């Protein structure tokens, strides 16, 4: 049964570490499958649209993203193409509660990752999905949205 994990908040140093890749043989490990399910449940319970493993205390290259087709786990995601076109939009983060700021992100990206079966997948994303993936991949590289944001403000 999936459980809700504790979200780590800034300034915890775990959020600033570069995460380690997940080995292919570890993706199918029952502990990894359980951890992935815990991440999915945590993200949905906290009303997030994405969650990176460092946000729950694990410096591994795993993100989960809420899509229109359900929650997508992405192991070792790499953004391989970025559109020239960019746009500003407000972002928030579960690891920075009630903090918001405007972040400039690429409109479209191409991302290669491994799915829960260890298969290599190429995903072309645009709009909100592209923004979420860029935000979560930043977490894997120790970058918070506030590092890129303008007009940062805290809501009470």
Short mmCIF file of N, CA, C and O in Angstrom, two decimals, residues 42-114:
data_model
loop_
_atom_site.label_atom_id
_atom_site.label_comp_id
_atom_site.label_asym_id
_atom_site.label_seq_id
_atom_site.Cartn_x
_atom_site.Cartn_y
_atom_site.Cartn_z
N UNK A 42 2.05 10.71 -2.93
CA UNK A 42 2.44 11.96 -2.25
C UNK A 42 2.11 13.17 -3.12
O UNK A 42 1.51 14.13 -2.66
N UNK A 43 2.50 13.11 -4.39
CA UNK A 43 2.25 14.23 -5.31
C UNK A 43 0.75 14.52 -5.42
O UNK A 43 0.32 15.67 -5.30
N UNK A 44 -0.04 13.47 -5.61
CA UNK A 44 -1.49 13.66 -5.76
C UNK A 44 -2.12 14.18 -4.47
O UNK A 44 -2.97 15.07 -4.50
N UNK A 45 -1.69 13.63 -3.34
CA UNK A 45 -2.25 14.03 -2.05
C UNK A 45 -1.93 15.50 -1.74
O UNK A 45 -2.73 16.19 -1.12
N UNK A 46 -0.77 15.96 -2.20
CA UNK A 46 -0.33 17.34 -1.93
C UNK A 46 -0.74 18.31 -3.04
O UNK A 46 -0.30 19.45 -3.06
N UNK A 47 -1.58 17.83 -3.97
CA UNK A 47 -2.06 18.64 -5.10
C UNK A 47 -0.93 19.17 -5.97
O UNK A 47 -1.01 20.27 -6.51
N UNK A 48 0.13 18.37 -6.13
CA UNK A 48 1.22 18.75 -7.01
C UNK A 48 0.96 18.28 -8.42
O UNK A 48 0.13 17.41 -8.66
N UNK A 49 1.69 18.88 -9.37
CA UNK A 49 1.62 18.43 -10.77
C UNK A 49 2.88 17.67 -11.15
O UNK A 49 2.95 17.06 -12.22
N UNK A 50 3.87 17.72 -10.28
CA UNK A 50 5.12 17.00 -10.48
C UNK A 50 5.83 16.87 -9.15
O UNK A 50 5.58 17.64 -8.22
N UNK A 51 6.72 15.87 -9.07
CA UNK A 51 7.49 15.67 -7.84
C UNK A 51 8.80 14.97 -8.23
O UNK A 51 8.78 14.02 -9.01
N UNK A 52 9.89 15.47 -7.68
CA UNK A 52 11.20 14.87 -7.93
C UNK A 52 11.66 14.15 -6.67
O UNK A 52 11.37 14.59 -5.54
N UNK A 53 12.40 13.06 -6.85
CA UNK A 53 12.86 12.25 -5.71
C UNK A 53 13.60 13.07 -4.64
O UNK A 53 13.40 12.82 -3.45
N UNK A 54 14.44 14.06 -5.01
CA UNK A 54 15.10 14.84 -3.95
C UNK A 54 14.11 15.54 -3.00
O UNK A 54 14.43 15.77 -1.84
N UNK A 55 12.92 15.84 -3.51
CA UNK A 55 11.93 16.53 -2.67
C UNK A 55 11.40 15.65 -1.55
O UNK A 55 10.78 16.14 -0.62
N UNK A 56 11.64 14.34 -1.66
CA UNK A 56 11.25 13.42 -0.59
C UNK A 56 12.49 12.72 -0.01
O UNK A 56 12.39 11.65 0.57
N UNK A 57 13.65 13.36 -0.19
CA UNK A 57 14.86 12.92 0.49
C UNK A 57 15.74 11.92 -0.21
O UNK A 57 16.69 11.41 0.37
N UNK A 58 15.46 11.62 -1.48
CA UNK A 58 16.28 10.66 -2.23
C UNK A 58 16.95 11.36 -3.41
O UNK A 58 16.26 11.82 -4.32
N UNK A 59 18.26 11.41 -3.40
CA UNK A 59 18.97 12.05 -4.51
C UNK A 59 19.22 11.06 -5.65
O UNK A 59 20.34 10.68 -5.96
N UNK A 60 18.09 10.63 -6.25
CA UNK A 60 18.15 9.77 -7.44
C UNK A 60 17.37 10.46 -8.56
O UNK A 60 16.49 11.30 -8.30
N UNK A 61 17.68 10.11 -9.80
CA UNK A 61 17.09 10.76 -10.96
C UNK A 61 15.74 10.11 -11.32
O UNK A 61 15.64 9.34 -12.25
N UNK A 62 14.75 10.46 -10.52
CA UNK A 62 13.38 9.98 -10.72
C UNK A 62 12.42 11.14 -10.48
O UNK A 62 12.53 11.84 -9.47
N UNK A 63 11.52 11.33 -11.44
CA UNK A 63 10.44 12.31 -11.26
C UNK A 63 9.12 11.62 -11.58
O UNK A 63 9.09 10.62 -12.31
N UNK A 64 8.05 12.15 -11.02
CA UNK A 64 6.71 11.74 -11.41
C UNK A 64 5.98 13.01 -11.86
O UNK A 64 6.14 14.07 -11.26
N UNK A 65 5.21 12.87 -12.94
CA UNK A 65 4.54 14.01 -13.55
C UNK A 65 3.08 13.66 -13.74
O UNK A 65 2.75 12.58 -14.25
N UNK A 66 2.20 14.57 -13.35
CA UNK A 66 0.77 14.35 -13.52
C UNK A 66 0.38 14.81 -14.92
O UNK A 66 0.48 15.99 -15.23
N UNK A 67 -0.06 13.87 -15.76
CA UNK A 67 -0.48 14.19 -17.12
C UNK A 67 -1.97 13.95 -17.25
O UNK A 67 -2.60 13.36 -16.37
N UNK A 68 -2.52 14.35 -18.39
CA UNK A 68 -3.96 14.11 -18.62
C UNK A 68 -4.29 12.63 -18.70
O UNK A 68 -5.42 12.22 -18.51
N UNK A 69 -3.24 11.81 -18.94
CA UNK A 69 -3.43 10.35 -19.01
C UNK A 69 -3.06 9.63 -17.72
O UNK A 69 -3.01 8.41 -17.69
N UNK A 70 -2.76 10.38 -16.67
CA UNK A 70 -2.39 9.77 -15.40
C UNK A 70 -0.97 10.16 -15.00
O UNK A 70 -0.31 10.95 -15.68
N UNK A 71 -0.51 9.59 -13.91
CA UNK A 71 0.82 9.93 -13.38
C UNK A 71 1.88 9.14 -14.14
O UNK A 71 1.80 7.92 -14.27
N UNK A 72 2.88 9.88 -14.63
CA UNK A 72 3.95 9.29 -15.43
C UNK A 72 5.26 9.31 -14.64
O UNK A 72 5.80 10.38 -14.36
N UNK A 73 5.79 8.13 -14.26
CA UNK A 73 7.11 8.09 -13.64
C UNK A 73 8.18 8.15 -14.73
O UNK A 73 8.05 7.48 -15.76
N UNK A 74 9.22 8.94 -14.51
CA UNK A 74 10.29 9.11 -15.48
C UNK A 74 11.63 8.90 -14.78
O UNK A 74 12.02 9.71 -13.94
N UNK A 75 12.32 7.82 -15.15
CA UNK A 75 13.64 7.53 -14.60
C UNK A 75 14.71 8.12 -15.51
O UNK A 75 14.64 7.96 -16.73
N UNK A 76 15.69 8.78 -14.92
CA UNK A 76 16.82 9.36 -15.64
C UNK A 76 16.39 10.26 -16.81
O UNK A 76 16.92 10.14 -17.92
N UNK A 77 15.45 11.18 -16.58
CA UNK A 77 15.01 12.04 -17.68
C UNK A 77 16.13 12.98 -18.13
O UNK A 77 16.86 13.53 -17.32
N UNK A 78 16.24 13.11 -19.45
CA UNK A 78 17.21 14.04 -20.04
C UNK A 78 16.49 14.85 -21.10
O UNK A 78 15.86 14.27 -22.00
N UNK A 79 16.58 16.15 -20.99
CA UNK A 79 16.00 17.02 -22.01
C UNK A 79 17.03 17.12 -23.13
O UNK A 79 18.14 17.59 -22.92
N UNK A 80 16.65 16.62 -24.32
CA UNK A 80 17.59 16.55 -25.43
C UNK A 80 17.40 17.67 -26.45
O UNK A 80 18.30 17.99 -27.21
N UNK A 81 16.20 18.26 -26.47
CA UNK A 81 15.93 19.39 -27.37
C UNK A 81 15.07 20.39 -26.62
O UNK A 81 14.17 20.01 -25.87
N UNK A 82 15.35 21.66 -26.88
CA UNK A 82 14.57 22.75 -26.29
C UNK A 82 14.19 23.71 -27.41
O UNK A 82 15.03 24.04 -28.24
N UNK A 83 12.97 24.17 -27.40
CA UNK A 83 12.54 25.12 -28.43
C UNK A 83 13.23 26.46 -28.22
O UNK A 83 13.60 26.81 -27.10
N UNK A 84 13.38 27.17 -29.30
CA UNK A 84 13.91 28.54 -29.21
C UNK A 84 12.89 29.43 -28.49
O UNK A 84 13.24 30.29 -27.70
N UNK A 85 11.61 29.18 -28.76
CA UNK A 85 10.54 29.97 -28.14
C UNK A 85 10.40 29.67 -26.66
O UNK A 85 10.41 28.52 -26.25
N UNK A 86 10.30 30.75 -25.89
CA UNK A 86 10.16 30.63 -24.45
C UNK A 86 9.00 31.52 -24.00
O UNK A 86 8.57 32.41 -24.73
N UNK A 87 8.52 31.28 -22.80
CA UNK A 87 7.47 32.13 -22.24
C UNK A 87 7.58 32.16 -20.72
O UNK A 87 8.12 31.26 -20.10
N UNK A 88 7.05 33.24 -20.16
CA UNK A 88 7.04 33.44 -18.70
C UNK A 88 5.72 32.94 -18.15
O UNK A 88 4.67 33.14 -18.76
N UNK A 89 5.78 32.29 -17.00
CA UNK A 89 4.57 31.89 -16.30
C UNK A 89 4.89 31.70 -14.83
O UNK A 89 6.02 31.37 -14.47
N UNK A 90 3.89 31.90 -13.99
CA UNK A 90 4.09 31.75 -12.55
C UNK A 90 4.24 30.27 -12.19
O UNK A 90 3.54 29.42 -12.73
N UNK A 91 5.19 30.00 -11.29
CA UNK A 91 5.40 28.65 -10.78
C UNK A 91 5.41 28.68 -9.26
O UNK A 91 5.70 29.71 -8.65
N UNK A 92 5.14 27.52 -8.71
CA UNK A 92 5.27 27.28 -7.28
C UNK A 92 5.94 25.92 -7.12
O UNK A 92 6.28 25.27 -8.10
N UNK A 93 6.12 25.50 -5.87
CA UNK A 93 6.82 24.24 -5.63
C UNK A 93 6.44 23.71 -4.25
O UNK A 93 6.35 24.49 -3.29
N UNK A 94 6.24 22.40 -4.17
CA UNK A 94 5.91 21.79 -2.88
C UNK A 94 7.03 21.97 -1.86
O UNK A 94 6.78 21.97 -0.66
N UNK A 95 8.27 22.15 -2.33
CA UNK A 95 9.41 22.33 -1.42
C UNK A 95 9.61 23.78 -1.01
O UNK A 95 10.49 24.07 -0.19
N UNK A 96 8.81 24.67 -1.57
CA UNK A 96 8.84 26.09 -1.18
C UNK A 96 7.40 26.52 -0.96
O UNK A 96 6.81 27.22 -1.80
N UNK A 97 6.80 26.09 0.16
CA UNK A 97 5.37 26.33 0.37
C UNK A 97 5.01 27.81 0.32
O UNK A 97 5.69 28.65 0.90
N UNK A 98 3.95 28.10 -0.43
CA UNK A 98 3.37 29.44 -0.54
C UNK A 98 4.30 30.46 -1.20
O UNK A 98 4.08 31.66 -1.09
N UNK A 99 5.36 30.00 -1.88
CA UNK A 99 6.26 30.90 -2.61
C UNK A 99 5.98 30.73 -4.09
O UNK A 99 5.84 29.62 -4.59
N UNK A 100 5.88 31.87 -4.79
CA UNK A 100 5.58 31.86 -6.22
C UNK A 100 6.49 32.86 -6.92
O UNK A 100 6.97 33.81 -6.32
N UNK A 101 6.69 32.61 -8.20
CA UNK A 101 7.50 33.53 -9.00
C UNK A 101 7.33 33.23 -10.47
O UNK A 101 6.91 32.13 -10.85
N UNK A 102 7.66 34.20 -11.31
CA UNK A 102 7.56 34.04 -12.75
C UNK A 102 8.85 33.45 -13.28
O UNK A 102 9.94 33.96 -13.01
N UNK A 103 8.72 32.37 -14.06
CA UNK A 103 9.87 31.66 -14.59
C UNK A 103 9.73 31.56 -16.11
O UNK A 103 8.66 31.23 -16.62
N UNK A 104 10.84 31.83 -16.81
CA UNK A 104 10.88 31.71 -18.27
C UNK A 104 11.33 30.29 -18.62
O UNK A 104 12.39 29.85 -18.20
N UNK A 105 10.49 29.57 -19.37
CA UNK A 105 10.76 28.19 -19.76
C UNK A 105 10.54 28.03 -21.26
O UNK A 105 9.78 28.79 -21.88
N UNK A 106 11.13 26.99 -21.82
CA UNK A 106 10.93 26.65 -23.23
C UNK A 106 9.49 26.20 -23.45
O UNK A 106 8.93 25.48 -22.62
N UNK A 107 8.93 26.59 -24.60
CA UNK A 107 7.56 26.20 -24.94
C UNK A 107 7.47 24.71 -25.23
O UNK A 107 6.48 24.06 -24.92
N UNK A 108 8.52 24.17 -25.90
CA UNK A 108 8.52 22.76 -26.29
C UNK A 108 9.86 22.13 -25.92
O UNK A 108 10.89 22.79 -25.99
N UNK A 109 9.80 20.86 -25.56
CA UNK A 109 11.02 20.10 -25.28
C UNK A 109 10.88 18.69 -25.82
O UNK A 109 9.77 18.21 -26.07
N UNK A 110 12.01 18.04 -25.98
CA UNK A 110 12.05 16.61 -26.21
C UNK A 110 12.83 16.01 -25.05
O UNK A 110 13.88 16.54 -24.67
N UNK A 111 12.30 14.95 -24.48
CA UNK A 111 12.89 14.35 -23.29
C UNK A 111 13.01 12.84 -23.50
O UNK A 111 12.08 12.21 -23.99
N UNK A 112 14.18 12.30 -23.16
CA UNK A 112 14.38 10.86 -23.18
C UNK A 112 14.43 10.39 -21.73
O UNK A 112 15.09 11.03 -20.89
N UNK A 113 13.74 9.29 -21.43
CA UNK A 113 13.72 8.75 -20.06
C UNK A 113 13.47 7.25 -20.14
O UNK A 113 13.20 6.70 -21.21
N UNK A 114 13.55 6.60 -19.00
CA UNK A 114 13.19 5.18 -18.91
C UNK A 114 11.89 5.07 -18.14
O UNK A 114 11.70 5.76 -17.13
#
